[in-house]
Amino acid sequence: MVGCRSLLAYLPRALIYPLREHAPPTILLVTLMLGFGSASLVALPLLIIGTLFLAHYAIRIIEQTSLGHALPPALGGDALMLADRFTWSAMLAPAVLLSLHFRGAELAVAVVALMVPAHWMALGTTRSLLSSLNPLRWAQIIRVTGPAYLGLCLLAGGALWAGRWLSSEWSSLLLIATWLYLLFLGGHLLGYLAYQQHERLGIGVQVERPDVVRARKFEREQAQRVTELVAEIGALHRAGDSTGAARRLMDVVPGNGDARSFHEDLYARLKLTPMRGLALAQAARL
């Protein structure tokens, strides 16, 4: 996941995400809870617990993916804390959607539905209720993720439409399981978008992209080389061999990296030493 920068290129691998590790047993468990919980009023508590558990796990998927993890999160002890504000915050947007739907405000439903992924992404990446309810944060997420965000909204809308059409053809348990698969897939893709744009969204990650790892490794190696060169030139200068120090400076070859960056780093280090003449000579090479 970390090395794939295109959503379309990553999509084939994302399709198997809900079928890996802890996701399948979670889908089975929640399907049974929602299916049997909606069968009668007696089982209503089971429906409520299943819904809260589902909201908690879906946001956890967004959170873990946005940190750079390509596998579904484990069913840890935090999943039992269904009454925390993190879980209830995740239920806020769906509750608003249901309320508007029952009132027949279909246009408002469409507008709110367009904001739900941004709300969930903000909640999953910051764990902040204030940030997740900030329209400016939603606007930033939509602007940064661009067409990919709209594509996920279309996927969600298509899933709901297909579910209504198939509700008379499929069993309720199969339909719930399919919806859960699509929900976990959508959450994973939201987290993927957040991960790929984490610099612009201002969020931290735990697993860095390979290009970032390589860049940081190169920076460390270049810093080490500059340190060694300054030490070598300084030793010649202190020994009174100014000509040898100047010759060693002029013989420096940047290597395979960015030549200008190397020379700028070398100049910055020489400028901090008593070798002002050599620092000026290095500045002339920039």
XYZ file of C-alpha atoms in Angstrom:
286
model
C 0.000 0.000 0.000
C 2.723 2.444 0.958
C 4.425 2.196 -2.430
C 1.291 2.586 -4.564
C 0.489 6.240 -5.241
C -2.502 5.777 -7.578
C -5.949 4.884 -6.241
C -6.876 3.018 -9.441
C -3.645 1.022 -9.315
C -4.240 0.138 -5.671
C -7.927 -0.758 -6.098
C -7.376 -4.455 -7.071
C -5.450 -5.000 -3.820
C -7.959 -2.974 -1.837
C -10.766 -5.286 -2.945
C -9.345 -8.135 -0.870
C -8.791 -5.954 2.213
C -12.175 -6.881 3.808
C -11.292 -10.543 3.301
C -8.000 -10.457 5.222
C -6.934 -10.993 8.817
C -9.537 -9.745 11.329
C -12.087 -8.347 8.863
C -13.940 -11.593 7.900
C -14.734 -12.631 11.504
C -15.811 -9.050 12.202
C -18.149 -9.107 9.193
C -19.597 -12.433 10.353
C -20.067 -11.249 13.944
C -21.668 -7.920 13.046
C -23.855 -9.544 10.366
C -25.311 -11.928 12.934
C -25.774 -9.143 15.485
C -27.548 -6.835 13.038
C -29.525 -9.624 11.383
C -30.904 -11.195 14.537
C -31.073 -7.868 16.355
C -33.453 -6.449 13.761
C -35.722 -9.487 13.850
C -37.702 -8.499 16.957
C -37.972 -5.914 19.713
C -36.650 -8.424 22.205
C -33.327 -8.509 20.346
C -33.142 -4.709 19.994
C -30.172 -4.413 22.419
C -28.224 -6.748 20.132
C -28.965 -4.437 17.198
C -27.773 -1.378 19.143
C -24.564 -3.062 20.290
C -23.866 -4.337 16.772
C -24.392 -0.877 15.274
C -22.071 0.779 17.792
C -19.465 -1.932 17.321
C -19.679 -1.470 13.546
C -19.204 2.299 13.781
C -16.224 1.873 16.088
C -14.514 -0.682 13.849
C -15.147 1.276 10.634
C -13.447 4.374 12.050
C -10.613 2.199 13.333
C -10.088 0.971 9.761
C -9.760 4.565 8.542
C -7.405 5.404 11.402
C -5.106 2.406 10.955
C -4.964 2.726 7.169
C -4.182 6.447 7.379
C -1.168 5.547 9.553
C 0.148 3.293 6.785
C -1.089 -0.152 7.883
C -2.376 -2.351 5.049
C -4.145 -4.948 7.226
C -7.459 -4.631 9.095
C -7.097 -3.723 12.781
C -7.278 -6.397 15.431
C -10.331 -6.841 17.628
C -8.722 -5.343 20.712
C -10.176 -4.466 24.080
C -10.982 -0.944 22.872
C -13.728 -2.443 20.710
C -15.683 -3.134 23.909
C -15.738 0.572 24.812
C -18.870 1.214 22.795
C -20.030 4.120 24.928
C -16.989 6.358 24.330
C -17.391 9.629 22.453
C -15.283 8.296 19.594
C -17.929 5.682 18.772
C -20.883 8.022 19.275
C -19.238 10.649 17.077
C -19.053 8.111 14.260
C -22.819 7.573 14.597
C -23.646 11.271 14.347
C -23.643 11.599 10.549
C -25.695 8.415 9.866
C -28.233 9.554 12.492
C -28.592 12.917 10.756
C -29.039 11.148 7.411
C -31.791 8.914 8.766
C -33.574 11.868 10.339
C -33.527 13.825 7.067
C -34.630 10.762 5.103
C -37.667 10.192 7.311
C -38.594 13.848 6.875
C -38.470 13.498 3.100
C -35.659 16.048 2.672
C -33.927 14.143 -0.109
C -31.813 17.090 -1.305
C -30.499 17.615 2.212
C -29.811 13.867 2.419
C -27.677 14.061 -0.726
C -25.706 17.065 0.566
C -25.080 15.513 3.990
C -24.173 12.164 2.401
C -21.506 13.947 0.371
C -19.961 15.222 3.614
C -20.084 11.942 5.557
C -16.799 10.500 4.167
C -14.993 13.759 4.995
C -16.495 13.716 8.502
C -15.400 10.114 9.049
C -11.947 10.748 7.577
C -11.446 13.732 9.886
C -12.627 11.673 12.868
C -10.445 8.681 12.011
C -7.284 10.694 11.367
C -7.540 13.116 14.296
C -9.802 11.422 16.894
C -11.110 14.914 17.525
C -14.838 15.640 17.638
C -14.161 19.327 17.062
C -12.121 18.651 13.927
C -14.590 16.093 12.575
C -17.440 18.623 12.834
C -15.486 21.479 11.265
C -16.817 22.279 7.741
C -13.477 23.900 6.896
C -11.759 20.585 7.622
C -14.273 18.804 5.380
C -13.603 21.294 2.599
C -9.855 20.782 2.967
C -10.213 16.992 2.752
C -12.438 17.188 -0.336
C -10.108 19.708 -2.022
C -6.964 17.706 -1.304
C -8.346 14.269 -2.267
C -10.213 15.658 -5.290
C -11.826 13.284 -7.832
C -10.921 10.222 -5.764
C -13.185 11.483 -2.973
C -16.095 11.943 -5.364
C -15.456 8.464 -6.741
C -15.805 6.964 -3.267
C -19.047 8.887 -2.764
C -20.377 7.398 -6.003
C -19.315 3.946 -4.789
C -21.251 4.443 -1.558
C -24.305 5.716 -3.424
C -24.180 2.787 -5.826
C -23.941 0.334 -2.927
C -27.053 1.799 -1.278
C -28.983 1.765 -4.538
C -27.949 -1.823 -5.271
C -28.903 -2.811 -1.733
C -32.411 -1.428 -2.110
C -32.791 -3.227 -5.434
C -31.458 -6.528 -4.101
C -33.330 -6.397 -0.797
C -36.204 -8.380 -2.287
C -33.904 -10.914 -3.941
C -31.276 -11.678 -1.311
C -31.568 -12.837 2.260
C -31.151 -10.124 4.866
C -27.963 -11.707 6.266
C -26.303 -11.882 2.839
C -27.274 -8.289 2.113
C -25.879 -7.069 5.454
C -22.621 -8.964 4.895
C -22.256 -7.411 1.438
C -22.868 -3.929 2.809
C -20.284 -4.524 5.543
C -17.762 -5.659 2.938
C -18.336 -2.430 0.987
C -18.227 -0.325 4.161
C -14.867 -1.769 5.203
C -13.582 -1.356 1.647
C -14.727 2.265 1.585
C -13.167 2.956 4.991
C -9.892 1.449 3.847
C -9.879 3.583 0.693
C -10.612 6.707 2.747
C -7.656 5.873 4.967
C -5.554 5.219 1.872
C -6.364 8.680 0.502
C -5.522 10.239 3.870
C -2.213 8.356 3.975
C -1.186 9.379 0.471
C -1.986 13.037 1.232
C -0.874 13.067 4.864
C 1.591 15.925 4.350
C -1.088 18.214 2.911
C -3.659 17.122 5.489
C -1.228 17.609 8.351
C -1.486 14.118 9.856
C 1.261 11.811 11.096
C 2.007 8.308 9.823
C 3.631 5.221 11.314
C 4.716 3.557 8.050
C 6.540 5.826 5.621
C 6.470 5.509 1.825
C 9.550 3.888 0.232
C 10.458 7.101 -1.594
C 10.439 9.013 1.697
C 12.558 6.328 3.363
C 15.065 6.460 0.512
C 15.188 10.274 0.633
C 15.859 10.292 4.373
C 18.525 7.618 4.007
C 20.204 9.713 1.298
C 20.059 12.807 3.517
C 21.735 10.933 6.367
C 24.441 9.562 4.077
C 25.087 13.002 2.564
C 25.275 14.620 6.002
C 27.766 11.968 7.103
C 29.911 12.529 4.004
C 29.890 16.314 4.462
C 30.922 15.874 8.101
C 33.837 13.664 7.100
C 34.954 16.086 4.362
C 34.867 19.097 6.693
C 36.870 17.151 9.267
C 39.455 16.134 6.657
C 39.769 19.686 5.250
C 39.915 21.105 8.784
C 42.761 18.753 9.706
C 44.795 19.967 6.703
C 44.042 23.587 7.546
C 45.095 23.190 11.188
C 48.299 21.496 10.068
C 49.180 24.665 8.115
C 48.610 23.081 4.704
C 46.210 25.701 3.326
C 47.050 24.749 -0.246
C 46.282 21.100 0.431
C 42.996 22.037 2.150
C 41.952 24.192 -0.830
C 42.941 21.461 -3.271
C 40.965 18.869 -1.304
C 37.936 21.163 -1.375
C 38.209 21.676 -5.141
C 38.583 17.926 -5.726
C 35.299 17.122 -3.989
C 32.849 15.254 -6.225
C 29.153 15.399 -5.176
C 28.385 11.770 -6.039
C 25.148 10.408 -7.466
C 22.792 12.782 -5.673
C 21.780 16.380 -6.197
C 25.066 18.238 -6.787
C 23.674 21.626 -5.769
C 22.224 20.265 -2.544
C 25.572 18.675 -1.692
C 27.535 21.867 -2.332
C 25.020 23.931 -0.342
C 25.350 21.589 2.630
C 29.138 21.705 2.395
C 29.122 25.515 2.245
C 26.771 25.722 5.247
C 29.140 23.539 7.299
C 32.302 25.399 6.224
C 30.675 28.717 7.082
C 30.469 27.615 10.705
C 34.241 26.991 10.897
C 37.180 29.416 11.104
C 38.000 28.534 7.455
C 36.268 31.615 6.035
C 38.404 31.672 2.892
C 37.487 28.103 2.030
C 33.827 28.827 2.762
C 33.941 31.746 0.272
C 35.617 29.501 -2.286
C 32.842 26.951 -1.824
C 30.192 29.693 -2.136
C 31.639 30.592 -5.550
C 30.825 27.071 -6.759
C 27.121 27.400 -6.037
